[in-house]
Amino acid sequence: GAVVSQHPSWVICKSGTSVKIECRSLDFQATTMFWYRQFPKQSLMLMATSNEGSKATYEQGVEKDKFLINHASLTLSTLTVTSAHPEDSSFYICSAVRLKETQYFGPGTRLLVL
Amino acid sequence: AQSVTQLGSHVSVSEGALVLLRCNYSSSVPPYLFWYVQYPNQGLQLLLKYTSAATLVKGINGFEAEFKKSETSFHLTKPSAHMSDAAEYFCAVSANTDKLIFGTGTRLQVFP
């Protein structure tokens, strides 16, 4: 149990385009999901907290207009990187909260912006 | 505020040897503590968690961790390392919220 999926696993796009990443909790409902960014050989950096039915809460320094988050249902949150640029290239990981304070992570999405 | 310190960014052990990955935390309230493992190009997998029940927590793949309040530590151990244990390990803390604060990670290498 507690499986979280992400789609796509890999995406390559041209600079200036937008990319949508989906995060799904497959066997449980999650009112709260998180989005992280991870640079090579570094820890996870929390970008935002996604709450079902309400606006996402962004961490300091994260541009909310750049990284649009939508939590439309109890099993789906999406992260859209708008007008992507090469510096947005990174590994994006989502997580979903199942039990109290326990996050289950997706497999990650590697974004490369050319 | 909460924080986590993982001592040693790299740990190398021989196959069959004891694995010890260190984690110290700081928390103004009773913490929840977690260990996650990350294999290359993958997300994080929960190894174990401490939520104020038993201080010795057993997890998956033979790992366990002991919560020591007096030392503010939550070190991860495994009696006998296996080649498949080679990965990045993250310690994390949360307190009264679902938000996790991660340590910087420890890369475990296992030599035959």
mmCIF file with all atom_site columns, C-alpha atoms in Angstrom:
data_model
loop_
_atom_site.group_PDB
_atom_site.id
_atom_site.type_symbol
_atom_site.label_atom_id
_atom_site.label_alt_id
_atom_site.label_comp_id
_atom_site.label_asym_id
_atom_site.label_entity_id
_atom_site.label_seq_id
_atom_site.pdbx_PDB_ins_code
_atom_site.Cartn_x
_atom_site.Cartn_y
_atom_site.Cartn_z
_atom_site.occupancy
_atom_site.B_iso_or_equiv
_atom_site.pdbx_formal_charge
_atom_site.auth_seq_id
_atom_site.auth_comp_id
_atom_site.auth_asym_id
_atom_site.auth_atom_id
_atom_site.pdbx_PDB_model_num
ATOM 1   C CA . GLY A 1 1   ? 0.000  0.000  0.000   1.00 0.00 ? 1   GLY A CA 1
ATOM 2   C CA . ALA A 1 2   ? 0.874  3.707  -0.100  1.00 0.00 ? 2   ALA A CA 1
ATOM 3   C CA . VAL A 1 3   ? 1.906  3.900  -3.739  1.00 0.00 ? 3   VAL A CA 1
ATOM 4   C CA . VAL A 1 4   ? 2.505  7.248  -5.371  1.00 0.00 ? 4   VAL A CA 1
ATOM 5   C CA . SER A 1 5   ? 3.060  7.621  -9.088  1.00 0.00 ? 5   SER A CA 1
ATOM 6   C CA . GLN A 1 6   ? 4.400  10.454 -11.186 1.00 0.00 ? 6   GLN A CA 1
ATOM 7   C CA . HIS A 1 7   ? 3.994  11.107 -14.861 1.00 0.00 ? 7   HIS A CA 1
ATOM 8   C CA . PRO A 1 8   ? 6.013  11.593 -16.915 1.00 0.00 ? 8   PRO A CA 1
ATOM 9   C CA . SER A 1 9   ? 9.220  10.109 -15.537 1.00 0.00 ? 9   SER A CA 1
ATOM 10  C CA . TRP A 1 10  ? 11.293 12.006 -18.102 1.00 0.00 ? 10  TRP A CA 1
ATOM 11  C CA . VAL A 1 11  ? 10.511 15.114 -20.076 1.00 0.00 ? 11  VAL A CA 1
ATOM 12  C CA . ILE A 1 12  ? 12.581 17.187 -22.463 1.00 0.00 ? 12  ILE A CA 1
ATOM 13  C CA . CYS A 1 13  ? 11.190 20.479 -23.654 1.00 0.00 ? 13  CYS A CA 1
ATOM 14  C CA . LYS A 1 14  ? 12.242 23.631 -25.422 1.00 0.00 ? 14  LYS A CA 1
ATOM 15  C CA . SER A 1 15  ? 12.865 26.831 -23.549 1.00 0.00 ? 15  SER A CA 1
ATOM 16  C CA . GLY A 1 16  ? 9.694  28.885 -23.227 1.00 0.00 ? 16  GLY A CA 1
ATOM 17  C CA . THR A 1 17  ? 7.264  26.012 -23.215 1.00 0.00 ? 17  THR A CA 1
ATOM 18  C CA . SER A 1 18  ? 5.210  24.781 -20.268 1.00 0.00 ? 18  SER A CA 1
ATOM 19  C CA . VAL A 1 19  ? 5.412  21.331 -18.755 1.00 0.00 ? 19  VAL A CA 1
ATOM 20  C CA . LYS A 1 20  ? 2.858  19.587 -16.565 1.00 0.00 ? 20  LYS A CA 1
ATOM 21  C CA . ILE A 1 21  ? 3.828  16.878 -14.094 1.00 0.00 ? 21  ILE A CA 1
ATOM 22  C CA . GLU A 1 22  ? 1.194  14.702 -12.467 1.00 0.00 ? 22  GLU A CA 1
ATOM 23  C CA . CYS A 1 23  ? 1.370  13.141 -9.024  1.00 0.00 ? 23  CYS A CA 1
ATOM 24  C CA . ARG A 1 24  ? -1.148 10.477 -8.079  1.00 0.00 ? 24  ARG A CA 1
ATOM 25  C CA . SER A 1 25  ? -1.757 8.516  -4.908  1.00 0.00 ? 25  SER A CA 1
ATOM 26  C CA . LEU A 1 26  ? -2.855 5.169  -6.288  1.00 0.00 ? 26  LEU A CA 1
ATOM 27  C CA . ASP A 1 27  ? -4.254 3.334  -3.285  1.00 0.00 ? 27  ASP A CA 1
ATOM 28  C CA . PHE A 1 28  ? -5.096 6.028  -0.792  1.00 0.00 ? 28  PHE A CA 1
ATOM 29  C CA . GLN A 1 29  ? -6.538 9.506  -0.600  1.00 0.00 ? 29  GLN A CA 1
ATOM 30  C CA . ALA A 1 30  ? -4.303 12.408 0.236   1.00 0.00 ? 30  ALA A CA 1
ATOM 31  C CA . THR A 1 31  ? -5.567 15.797 1.265   1.00 0.00 ? 31  THR A CA 1
ATOM 32  C CA . THR A 1 32  ? -1.996 17.010 1.377   1.00 0.00 ? 32  THR A CA 1
ATOM 33  C CA . MET A 1 33  ? 0.752  16.512 -1.177  1.00 0.00 ? 33  MET A CA 1
ATOM 34  C CA . PHE A 1 34  ? 4.157  18.102 -1.413  1.00 0.00 ? 34  PHE A CA 1
ATOM 35  C CA . TRP A 1 35  ? 6.373  19.077 -4.307  1.00 0.00 ? 35  TRP A CA 1
ATOM 36  C CA . TYR A 1 36  ? 10.146 18.969 -4.018  1.00 0.00 ? 36  TYR A CA 1
ATOM 37  C CA . ARG A 1 37  ? 13.042 19.803 -6.236  1.00 0.00 ? 37  ARG A CA 1
ATOM 38  C CA . GLN A 1 38  ? 16.339 17.975 -6.035  1.00 0.00 ? 38  GLN A CA 1
ATOM 39  C CA . PHE A 1 39  ? 19.618 19.060 -7.559  1.00 0.00 ? 39  PHE A CA 1
ATOM 40  C CA . PRO A 1 40  ? 22.333 16.499 -8.295  1.00 0.00 ? 40  PRO A CA 1
ATOM 41  C CA . LYS A 1 41  ? 23.900 15.024 -5.193  1.00 0.00 ? 41  LYS A CA 1
ATOM 42  C CA . GLN A 1 42  ? 21.844 17.283 -2.941  1.00 0.00 ? 42  GLN A CA 1
ATOM 43  C CA . SER A 1 43  ? 18.954 16.916 -0.576  1.00 0.00 ? 43  SER A CA 1
ATOM 44  C CA . LEU A 1 44  ? 15.343 17.660 -1.355  1.00 0.00 ? 44  LEU A CA 1
ATOM 45  C CA . MET A 1 45  ? 14.173 21.233 -1.410  1.00 0.00 ? 45  MET A CA 1
ATOM 46  C CA . LEU A 1 46  ? 10.525 21.732 -0.539  1.00 0.00 ? 46  LEU A CA 1
ATOM 47  C CA . MET A 1 47  ? 8.815  23.908 -3.125  1.00 0.00 ? 47  MET A CA 1
ATOM 48  C CA . ALA A 1 48  ? 5.216  23.922 -2.018  1.00 0.00 ? 48  ALA A CA 1
ATOM 49  C CA . THR A 1 49  ? 2.458  22.250 -0.078  1.00 0.00 ? 49  THR A CA 1
ATOM 50  C CA . SER A 1 50  ? -0.547 21.222 -2.136  1.00 0.00 ? 50  SER A CA 1
ATOM 51  C CA . ASN A 1 51  ? -3.864 20.983 -0.330  1.00 0.00 ? 51  ASN A CA 1
ATOM 52  C CA . GLU A 1 52  ? -6.939 19.496 -1.957  1.00 0.00 ? 52  GLU A CA 1
ATOM 53  C CA . GLY A 1 53  ? -9.520 22.121 -2.677  1.00 0.00 ? 53  GLY A CA 1
ATOM 54  C CA . SER A 1 54  ? -7.416 25.112 -1.723  1.00 0.00 ? 54  SER A CA 1
ATOM 55  C CA . LYS A 1 55  ? -4.489 27.148 -2.958  1.00 0.00 ? 55  LYS A CA 1
ATOM 56  C CA . ALA A 1 56  ? -1.012 25.766 -2.626  1.00 0.00 ? 56  ALA A CA 1
ATOM 57  C CA . THR A 1 57  ? 1.369  27.173 -0.050  1.00 0.00 ? 57  THR A CA 1
ATOM 58  C CA . TYR A 1 58  ? 4.741  28.043 -1.523  1.00 0.00 ? 58  TYR A CA 1
ATOM 59  C CA . GLU A 1 59  ? 8.063  28.117 0.274   1.00 0.00 ? 59  GLU A CA 1
ATOM 60  C CA . GLN A 1 60  ? 10.013 31.311 0.413   1.00 0.00 ? 60  GLN A CA 1
ATOM 61  C CA . GLY A 1 61  ? 11.818 32.013 -2.822  1.00 0.00 ? 61  GLY A CA 1
ATOM 62  C CA . VAL A 1 62  ? 9.623  29.783 -4.982  1.00 0.00 ? 62  VAL A CA 1
ATOM 63  C CA . GLU A 1 63  ? 7.767  31.701 -7.686  1.00 0.00 ? 63  GLU A CA 1
ATOM 64  C CA . LYS A 1 64  ? 4.120  30.716 -7.536  1.00 0.00 ? 64  LYS A CA 1
ATOM 65  C CA . ASP A 1 65  ? 3.450  32.070 -11.016 1.00 0.00 ? 65  ASP A CA 1
ATOM 66  C CA . LYS A 1 66  ? 6.315  29.988 -12.351 1.00 0.00 ? 66  LYS A CA 1
ATOM 67  C CA . PHE A 1 67  ? 5.370  26.759 -10.639 1.00 0.00 ? 67  PHE A CA 1
ATOM 68  C CA . LEU A 1 68  ? 1.608  26.351 -10.768 1.00 0.00 ? 68  LEU A CA 1
ATOM 69  C CA . ILE A 1 69  ? 0.165  23.716 -8.486  1.00 0.00 ? 69  ILE A CA 1
ATOM 70  C CA . ASN A 1 70  ? -3.327 22.304 -8.662  1.00 0.00 ? 70  ASN A CA 1
ATOM 71  C CA . HIS A 1 71  ? -4.753 19.711 -6.291  1.00 0.00 ? 71  HIS A CA 1
ATOM 72  C CA . ALA A 1 72  ? -7.993 18.938 -8.022  1.00 0.00 ? 72  ALA A CA 1
ATOM 73  C CA . SER A 1 73  ? -8.872 15.725 -6.234  1.00 0.00 ? 73  SER A CA 1
ATOM 74  C CA . LEU A 1 74  ? -7.834 13.627 -3.258  1.00 0.00 ? 74  LEU A CA 1
ATOM 75  C CA . THR A 1 75  ? -5.608 11.514 -5.491  1.00 0.00 ? 75  THR A CA 1
ATOM 76  C CA . LEU A 1 76  ? -4.133 13.984 -7.966  1.00 0.00 ? 76  LEU A CA 1
ATOM 77  C CA . SER A 1 77  ? -1.881 17.005 -7.760  1.00 0.00 ? 77  SER A CA 1
ATOM 78  C CA . THR A 1 78  ? -0.237 18.637 -10.752 1.00 0.00 ? 78  THR A CA 1
ATOM 79  C CA . LEU A 1 79  ? 2.813  20.865 -11.043 1.00 0.00 ? 79  LEU A CA 1
ATOM 80  C CA . THR A 1 80  ? 3.075  23.017 -14.134 1.00 0.00 ? 80  THR A CA 1
ATOM 81  C CA . VAL A 1 81  ? 6.379  24.653 -14.901 1.00 0.00 ? 81  VAL A CA 1
ATOM 82  C CA . THR A 1 82  ? 5.433  27.667 -16.985 1.00 0.00 ? 82  THR A CA 1
ATOM 83  C CA . SER A 1 83  ? 7.721  29.197 -19.580 1.00 0.00 ? 83  SER A CA 1
ATOM 84  C CA . ALA A 1 84  ? 10.447 26.768 -18.656 1.00 0.00 ? 84  ALA A CA 1
ATOM 85  C CA . HIS A 1 85  ? 14.095 27.788 -18.933 1.00 0.00 ? 85  HIS A CA 1
ATOM 86  C CA . PRO A 1 86  ? 17.278 25.759 -18.702 1.00 0.00 ? 86  PRO A CA 1
ATOM 87  C CA . GLU A 1 87  ? 17.720 26.699 -15.037 1.00 0.00 ? 87  GLU A CA 1
ATOM 88  C CA . ASP A 1 88  ? 14.430 24.905 -14.314 1.00 0.00 ? 88  ASP A CA 1
ATOM 89  C CA . SER A 1 89  ? 16.042 21.623 -15.336 1.00 0.00 ? 89  SER A CA 1
ATOM 90  C CA . SER A 1 90  ? 15.966 19.419 -12.280 1.00 0.00 ? 90  SER A CA 1
ATOM 91  C CA . PHE A 1 91  ? 14.545 16.320 -10.648 1.00 0.00 ? 91  PHE A CA 1
ATOM 92  C CA . TYR A 1 92  ? 11.043 16.993 -9.315  1.00 0.00 ? 92  TYR A CA 1
ATOM 93  C CA . ILE A 1 93  ? 9.587  14.690 -6.685  1.00 0.00 ? 93  ILE A CA 1
ATOM 94  C CA . CYS A 1 94  ? 6.144  14.693 -5.166  1.00 0.00 ? 94  CYS A CA 1
ATOM 95  C CA . SER A 1 95  ? 4.899  13.084 -1.991  1.00 0.00 ? 95  SER A CA 1
ATOM 96  C CA . ALA A 1 96  ? 1.510  12.365 -0.505  1.00 0.00 ? 96  ALA A CA 1
ATOM 97  C CA . VAL A 1 97  ? 0.583  12.207 3.144   1.00 0.00 ? 97  VAL A CA 1
ATOM 98  C CA . ARG A 1 98  ? -1.197 9.013  4.067   1.00 0.00 ? 98  ARG A CA 1
ATOM 99  C CA . LEU A 1 99  ? -0.911 8.492  7.778   1.00 0.00 ? 99  LEU A CA 1
ATOM 100 C CA . LYS A 1 100 ? -0.357 11.321 10.183  1.00 0.00 ? 100 LYS A CA 1
ATOM 101 C CA . GLU A 1 101 ? 2.877  13.055 9.272   1.00 0.00 ? 101 GLU A CA 1
ATOM 102 C CA . THR A 1 102 ? 4.089  10.225 7.025   1.00 0.00 ? 102 THR A CA 1
ATOM 103 C CA . GLN A 1 103 ? 4.930  11.112 3.456   1.00 0.00 ? 103 GLN A CA 1
ATOM 104 C CA . TYR A 1 104 ? 5.091  8.592  0.642   1.00 0.00 ? 104 TYR A CA 1
ATOM 105 C CA . PHE A 1 105 ? 7.103  9.663  -2.352  1.00 0.00 ? 105 PHE A CA 1
ATOM 106 C CA . GLY A 1 106 ? 6.665  9.333  -6.063  1.00 0.00 ? 106 GLY A CA 1
ATOM 107 C CA . PRO A 1 107 ? 9.486  8.054  -8.292  1.00 0.00 ? 107 PRO A CA 1
ATOM 108 C CA . GLY A 1 108 ? 10.348 11.533 -9.513  1.00 0.00 ? 108 GLY A CA 1
ATOM 109 C CA . THR A 1 109 ? 10.302 13.360 -12.840 1.00 0.00 ? 109 THR A CA 1
ATOM 110 C CA . ARG A 1 110 ? 13.470 14.490 -14.543 1.00 0.00 ? 110 ARG A CA 1
ATOM 111 C CA . LEU A 1 111 ? 12.990 17.692 -16.500 1.00 0.00 ? 111 LEU A CA 1
ATOM 112 C CA . LEU A 1 112 ? 15.485 18.870 -19.070 1.00 0.00 ? 112 LEU A CA 1
ATOM 113 C CA . VAL A 1 113 ? 14.885 22.238 -20.684 1.00 0.00 ? 113 VAL A CA 1
ATOM 114 C CA . LEU A 1 114 ? 16.867 22.900 -23.841 1.00 0.00 ? 114 LEU A CA 1
ATOM 115 C CA . ALA B 2 1   ? 12.133 25.192 14.709  1.00 0.00 ? 1   ALA B CA 1
ATOM 116 C CA . GLN B 2 2   ? 13.298 21.787 13.589  1.00 0.00 ? 2   GLN B CA 1
ATOM 117 C CA . SER B 2 3   ? 16.532 20.765 11.947  1.00 0.00 ? 3   SER B CA 1
ATOM 118 C CA . VAL B 2 4   ? 18.444 17.622 11.114  1.00 0.00 ? 4   VAL B CA 1
ATOM 119 C CA . THR B 2 5   ? 22.160 17.013 10.888  1.00 0.00 ? 5   THR B CA 1
ATOM 120 C CA . GLN B 2 6   ? 23.562 13.949 9.189   1.00 0.00 ? 6   GLN B CA 1
ATOM 121 C CA . LEU B 2 7   ? 27.181 13.395 10.089  1.00 0.00 ? 7   LEU B CA 1
ATOM 122 C CA . GLY B 2 8   ? 29.194 12.057 7.205   1.00 0.00 ? 8   GLY B CA 1
ATOM 123 C CA . SER B 2 9   ? 28.140 12.672 3.635   1.00 0.00 ? 9   SER B CA 1
ATOM 124 C CA . HIS B 2 10  ? 29.763 9.387  2.614   1.00 0.00 ? 10  HIS B CA 1
ATOM 125 C CA . VAL B 2 11  ? 30.017 6.099  4.461   1.00 0.00 ? 11  VAL B CA 1
ATOM 126 C CA . SER B 2 12  ? 31.793 3.056  3.083   1.00 0.00 ? 12  SER B CA 1
ATOM 127 C CA . VAL B 2 13  ? 31.525 -0.438 4.506   1.00 0.00 ? 13  VAL B CA 1
ATOM 128 C CA . SER B 2 14  ? 32.388 -3.929 3.414   1.00 0.00 ? 14  SER B CA 1
ATOM 129 C CA . GLU B 2 15  ? 29.668 -6.390 2.608   1.00 0.00 ? 15  GLU B CA 1
ATOM 130 C CA . GLY B 2 16  ? 28.639 -8.108 5.825   1.00 0.00 ? 16  GLY B CA 1
ATOM 131 C CA . ALA B 2 17  ? 29.870 -5.285 8.045   1.00 0.00 ? 17  ALA B CA 1
ATOM 132 C CA . LEU B 2 18  ? 27.792 -3.165 10.389  1.00 0.00 ? 18  LEU B CA 1
ATOM 133 C CA . VAL B 2 19  ? 26.129 -0.130 8.876   1.00 0.00 ? 19  VAL B CA 1
ATOM 134 C CA . LEU B 2 20  ? 25.829 2.979  11.043  1.00 0.00 ? 20  LEU B CA 1
ATOM 135 C CA . LEU B 2 21  ? 24.427 6.203  9.631   1.00 0.00 ? 21  LEU B CA 1
ATOM 136 C CA . ARG B 2 22  ? 24.245 9.106  12.041  1.00 0.00 ? 22  ARG B CA 1
ATOM 137 C CA . CYS B 2 23  ? 21.426 11.582 12.470  1.00 0.00 ? 23  CYS B CA 1
ATOM 138 C CA . ASN B 2 24  ? 20.986 14.262 15.110  1.00 0.00 ? 24  ASN B CA 1
ATOM 139 C CA . TYR B 2 25  ? 17.940 16.409 15.337  1.00 0.00 ? 25  TYR B CA 1
ATOM 140 C CA . SER B 2 26  ? 16.769 19.608 16.894  1.00 0.00 ? 26  SER B CA 1
ATOM 141 C CA . SER B 2 27  ? 13.142 20.161 17.719  1.00 0.00 ? 27  SER B CA 1
ATOM 142 C CA . SER B 2 28  ? 11.246 22.423 20.061  1.00 0.00 ? 28  SER B CA 1
ATOM 143 C CA . VAL B 2 29  ? 8.452  19.863 20.398  1.00 0.00 ? 29  VAL B CA 1
ATOM 144 C CA . PRO B 2 30  ? 8.434  16.063 20.503  1.00 0.00 ? 30  PRO B CA 1
ATOM 145 C CA . PRO B 2 31  ? 9.511  15.114 17.020  1.00 0.00 ? 31  PRO B CA 1
ATOM 146 C CA . TYR B 2 32  ? 8.484  12.556 14.509  1.00 0.00 ? 32  TYR B CA 1
ATOM 147 C CA . LEU B 2 33  ? 11.611 11.130 12.890  1.00 0.00 ? 33  LEU B CA 1
ATOM 148 C CA . PHE B 2 34  ? 12.052 9.305  9.613   1.00 0.00 ? 34  PHE B CA 1
ATOM 149 C CA . TRP B 2 35  ? 14.683 7.545  7.572   1.00 0.00 ? 35  TRP B CA 1
ATOM 150 C CA . TYR B 2 36  ? 14.249 7.374  3.812   1.00 0.00 ? 36  TYR B CA 1
ATOM 151 C CA . VAL B 2 37  ? 16.384 5.644  1.178   1.00 0.00 ? 37  VAL B CA 1
ATOM 152 C CA . GLN B 2 38  ? 16.862 6.862  -2.370  1.00 0.00 ? 38  GLN B CA 1
ATOM 153 C CA . TYR B 2 39  ? 18.264 4.744  -5.156  1.00 0.00 ? 39  TYR B CA 1
ATOM 154 C CA . PRO B 2 40  ? 19.680 6.501  -8.246  1.00 0.00 ? 40  PRO B CA 1
ATOM 155 C CA . ASN B 2 41  ? 17.106 8.342  -10.318 1.00 0.00 ? 41  ASN B CA 1
ATOM 156 C CA . GLN B 2 42  ? 14.283 7.267  -8.047  1.00 0.00 ? 42  GLN B CA 1
ATOM 157 C CA . GLY B 2 43  ? 12.051 8.791  -5.413  1.00 0.00 ? 43  GLY B CA 1
ATOM 158 C CA . LEU B 2 44  ? 12.387 8.182  -1.697  1.00 0.00 ? 44  LEU B CA 1
ATOM 159 C CA . GLN B 2 45  ? 11.316 5.001  0.028   1.00 0.00 ? 45  GLN B CA 1
ATOM 160 C CA . LEU B 2 46  ? 10.339 5.032  3.685   1.00 0.00 ? 46  LEU B CA 1
ATOM 161 C CA . LEU B 2 47  ? 12.628 2.805  5.741   1.00 0.00 ? 47  LEU B CA 1
ATOM 162 C CA . LEU B 2 48  ? 11.195 3.482  9.166   1.00 0.00 ? 48  LEU B CA 1
ATOM 163 C CA . LYS B 2 49  ? 9.647  6.125  11.373  1.00 0.00 ? 49  LYS B CA 1
ATOM 164 C CA . TYR B 2 50  ? 9.559  7.078  15.026  1.00 0.00 ? 50  TYR B CA 1
ATOM 165 C CA . THR B 2 51  ? 6.299  8.503  16.323  1.00 0.00 ? 51  THR B CA 1
ATOM 166 C CA . SER B 2 52  ? 6.763  8.511  20.117  1.00 0.00 ? 52  SER B CA 1
ATOM 167 C CA . ALA B 2 53  ? 6.020  4.838  20.677  1.00 0.00 ? 53  ALA B CA 1
ATOM 168 C CA . ALA B 2 54  ? 8.903  2.390  21.137  1.00 0.00 ? 54  ALA B CA 1
ATOM 169 C CA . THR B 2 55  ? 12.333 4.027  21.045  1.00 0.00 ? 55  THR B CA 1
ATOM 170 C CA . LEU B 2 56  ? 13.815 1.189  19.008  1.00 0.00 ? 56  LEU B CA 1
ATOM 171 C CA . VAL B 2 57  ? 12.185 1.201  15.615  1.00 0.00 ? 57  VAL B CA 1
ATOM 172 C CA . LYS B 2 58  ? 12.508 -1.652 13.167  1.00 0.00 ? 58  LYS B CA 1
ATOM 173 C CA . GLY B 2 59  ? 12.142 -0.947 9.496   1.00 0.00 ? 59  GLY B CA 1
ATOM 174 C CA . ILE B 2 60  ? 12.337 -2.680 6.181   1.00 0.00 ? 60  ILE B CA 1
ATOM 175 C CA . ASN B 2 61  ? 15.365 -4.470 4.735   1.00 0.00 ? 61  ASN B CA 1
ATOM 176 C CA . GLY B 2 62  ? 16.794 -5.226 8.170   1.00 0.00 ? 62  GLY B CA 1
ATOM 177 C CA . PHE B 2 63  ? 17.339 -1.618 9.193   1.00 0.00 ? 63  PHE B CA 1
ATOM 178 C CA . GLU B 2 64  ? 16.538 -0.236 12.605  1.00 0.00 ? 64  GLU B CA 1
ATOM 179 C CA . ALA B 2 65  ? 16.986 3.048  14.420  1.00 0.00 ? 65  ALA B CA 1
ATOM 180 C CA . GLU B 2 66  ? 17.007 4.040  18.054  1.00 0.00 ? 66  GLU B CA 1
ATOM 181 C CA . PHE B 2 67  ? 15.536 7.285  19.329  1.00 0.00 ? 67  PHE B CA 1
ATOM 182 C CA . LYS B 2 68  ? 17.713 8.740  22.090  1.00 0.00 ? 68  LYS B CA 1
ATOM 183 C CA . LYS B 2 69  ? 16.211 11.877 23.518  1.00 0.00 ? 69  LYS B CA 1
ATOM 184 C CA . SER B 2 70  ? 19.169 12.612 25.780  1.00 0.00 ? 70  SER B CA 1
ATOM 185 C CA . GLU B 2 71  ? 21.491 12.614 22.774  1.00 0.00 ? 71  GLU B CA 1
ATOM 186 C CA . THR B 2 72  ? 18.932 14.054 20.325  1.00 0.00 ? 72  THR B CA 1
ATOM 187 C CA . SER B 2 73  ? 19.912 11.262 17.992  1.00 0.00 ? 73  SER B CA 1
ATOM 188 C CA . PHE B 2 74  ? 18.189 8.826  15.678  1.00 0.00 ? 74  PHE B CA 1
ATOM 189 C CA . HIS B 2 75  ? 20.980 6.770  14.159  1.00 0.00 ? 75  HIS B CA 1
ATOM 190 C CA . LEU B 2 76  ? 20.241 4.136  11.532  1.00 0.00 ? 76  LEU B CA 1
ATOM 191 C CA . THR B 2 77  ? 21.873 0.719  11.796  1.00 0.00 ? 77  THR B CA 1
ATOM 192 C CA . LYS B 2 78  ? 21.954 -2.615 10.038  1.00 0.00 ? 78  LYS B CA 1
ATOM 193 C CA . PRO B 2 79  ? 23.964 -5.538 11.410  1.00 0.00 ? 79  PRO B CA 1
ATOM 194 C CA . SER B 2 80  ? 25.198 -6.820 8.065   1.00 0.00 ? 80  SER B CA 1
ATOM 195 C CA . ALA B 2 81  ? 25.487 -4.747 4.927   1.00 0.00 ? 81  ALA B CA 1
ATOM 196 C CA . HIS B 2 82  ? 24.429 -6.069 1.575   1.00 0.00 ? 82  HIS B CA 1
ATOM 197 C CA . MET B 2 83  ? 25.504 -4.799 -1.815  1.00 0.00 ? 83  MET B CA 1
ATOM 198 C CA . SER B 2 84  ? 21.935 -3.786 -2.520  1.00 0.00 ? 84  SER B CA 1
ATOM 199 C CA . ASP B 2 85  ? 22.041 -1.364 0.428   1.00 0.00 ? 85  ASP B CA 1
ATOM 200 C CA . ALA B 2 86  ? 24.209 1.032  -1.558  1.00 0.00 ? 86  ALA B CA 1
ATOM 201 C CA . ALA B 2 87  ? 22.121 4.176  -1.898  1.00 0.00 ? 87  ALA B CA 1
ATOM 202 C CA . GLU B 2 88  ? 21.522 7.655  -0.503  1.00 0.00 ? 88  GLU B CA 1
ATOM 203 C CA . TYR B 2 89  ? 19.940 7.803  2.922   1.00 0.00 ? 89  TYR B CA 1
ATOM 204 C CA . PHE B 2 90  ? 18.028 10.775 4.289   1.00 0.00 ? 90  PHE B CA 1
ATOM 205 C CA . CYS B 2 91  ? 17.018 11.482 7.852   1.00 0.00 ? 91  CYS B CA 1
ATOM 206 C CA . ALA B 2 92  ? 14.020 13.776 8.315   1.00 0.00 ? 92  ALA B CA 1
ATOM 207 C CA . VAL B 2 93  ? 12.106 15.387 11.162  1.00 0.00 ? 93  VAL B CA 1
ATOM 208 C CA . SER B 2 94  ? 8.626  16.802 11.498  1.00 0.00 ? 94  SER B CA 1
ATOM 209 C CA . ALA B 2 95  ? 6.751  18.247 14.448  1.00 0.00 ? 95  ALA B CA 1
ATOM 210 C CA . ASN B 2 96  ? 3.017  18.756 14.584  1.00 0.00 ? 96  ASN B CA 1
ATOM 211 C CA . THR B 2 97  ? 2.830  19.312 10.859  1.00 0.00 ? 97  THR B CA 1
ATOM 212 C CA . ASP B 2 98  ? 3.079  17.111 7.822   1.00 0.00 ? 98  ASP B CA 1
ATOM 213 C CA . LYS B 2 99  ? 6.062  19.088 6.531   1.00 0.00 ? 99  LYS B CA 1
ATOM 214 C CA . LEU B 2 100 ? 9.407  17.288 6.610   1.00 0.00 ? 100 LEU B CA 1
ATOM 215 C CA . ILE B 2 101 ? 12.797 18.817 7.228   1.00 0.00 ? 101 ILE B CA 1
ATOM 216 C CA . PHE B 2 102 ? 15.478 16.723 5.558   1.00 0.00 ? 102 PHE B CA 1
ATOM 217 C CA . GLY B 2 103 ? 19.103 16.247 6.348   1.00 0.00 ? 103 GLY B CA 1
ATOM 218 C CA . THR B 2 104 ? 21.701 16.611 3.645   1.00 0.00 ? 104 THR B CA 1
ATOM 219 C CA . GLY B 2 105 ? 21.896 12.879 3.056   1.00 0.00 ? 105 GLY B CA 1
ATOM 220 C CA . THR B 2 106 ? 24.526 10.171 3.455   1.00 0.00 ? 106 THR B CA 1
ATOM 221 C CA . ARG B 2 107 ? 25.732 8.111  0.552   1.00 0.00 ? 107 ARG B CA 1
ATOM 222 C CA . LEU B 2 108 ? 26.378 4.520  1.557   1.00 0.00 ? 108 LEU B CA 1
ATOM 223 C CA . GLN B 2 109 ? 28.851 2.501  -0.463  1.00 0.00 ? 109 GLN B CA 1
ATOM 224 C CA . VAL B 2 110 ? 29.186 -1.227 0.063   1.00 0.00 ? 110 VAL B CA 1
ATOM 225 C CA . PHE B 2 111 ? 32.331 -2.995 -1.110  1.00 0.00 ? 111 PHE B CA 1
ATOM 226 C CA . PRO B 2 112 ? 32.529 -6.723 -1.787  1.00 0.00 ? 112 PRO B CA 1
#
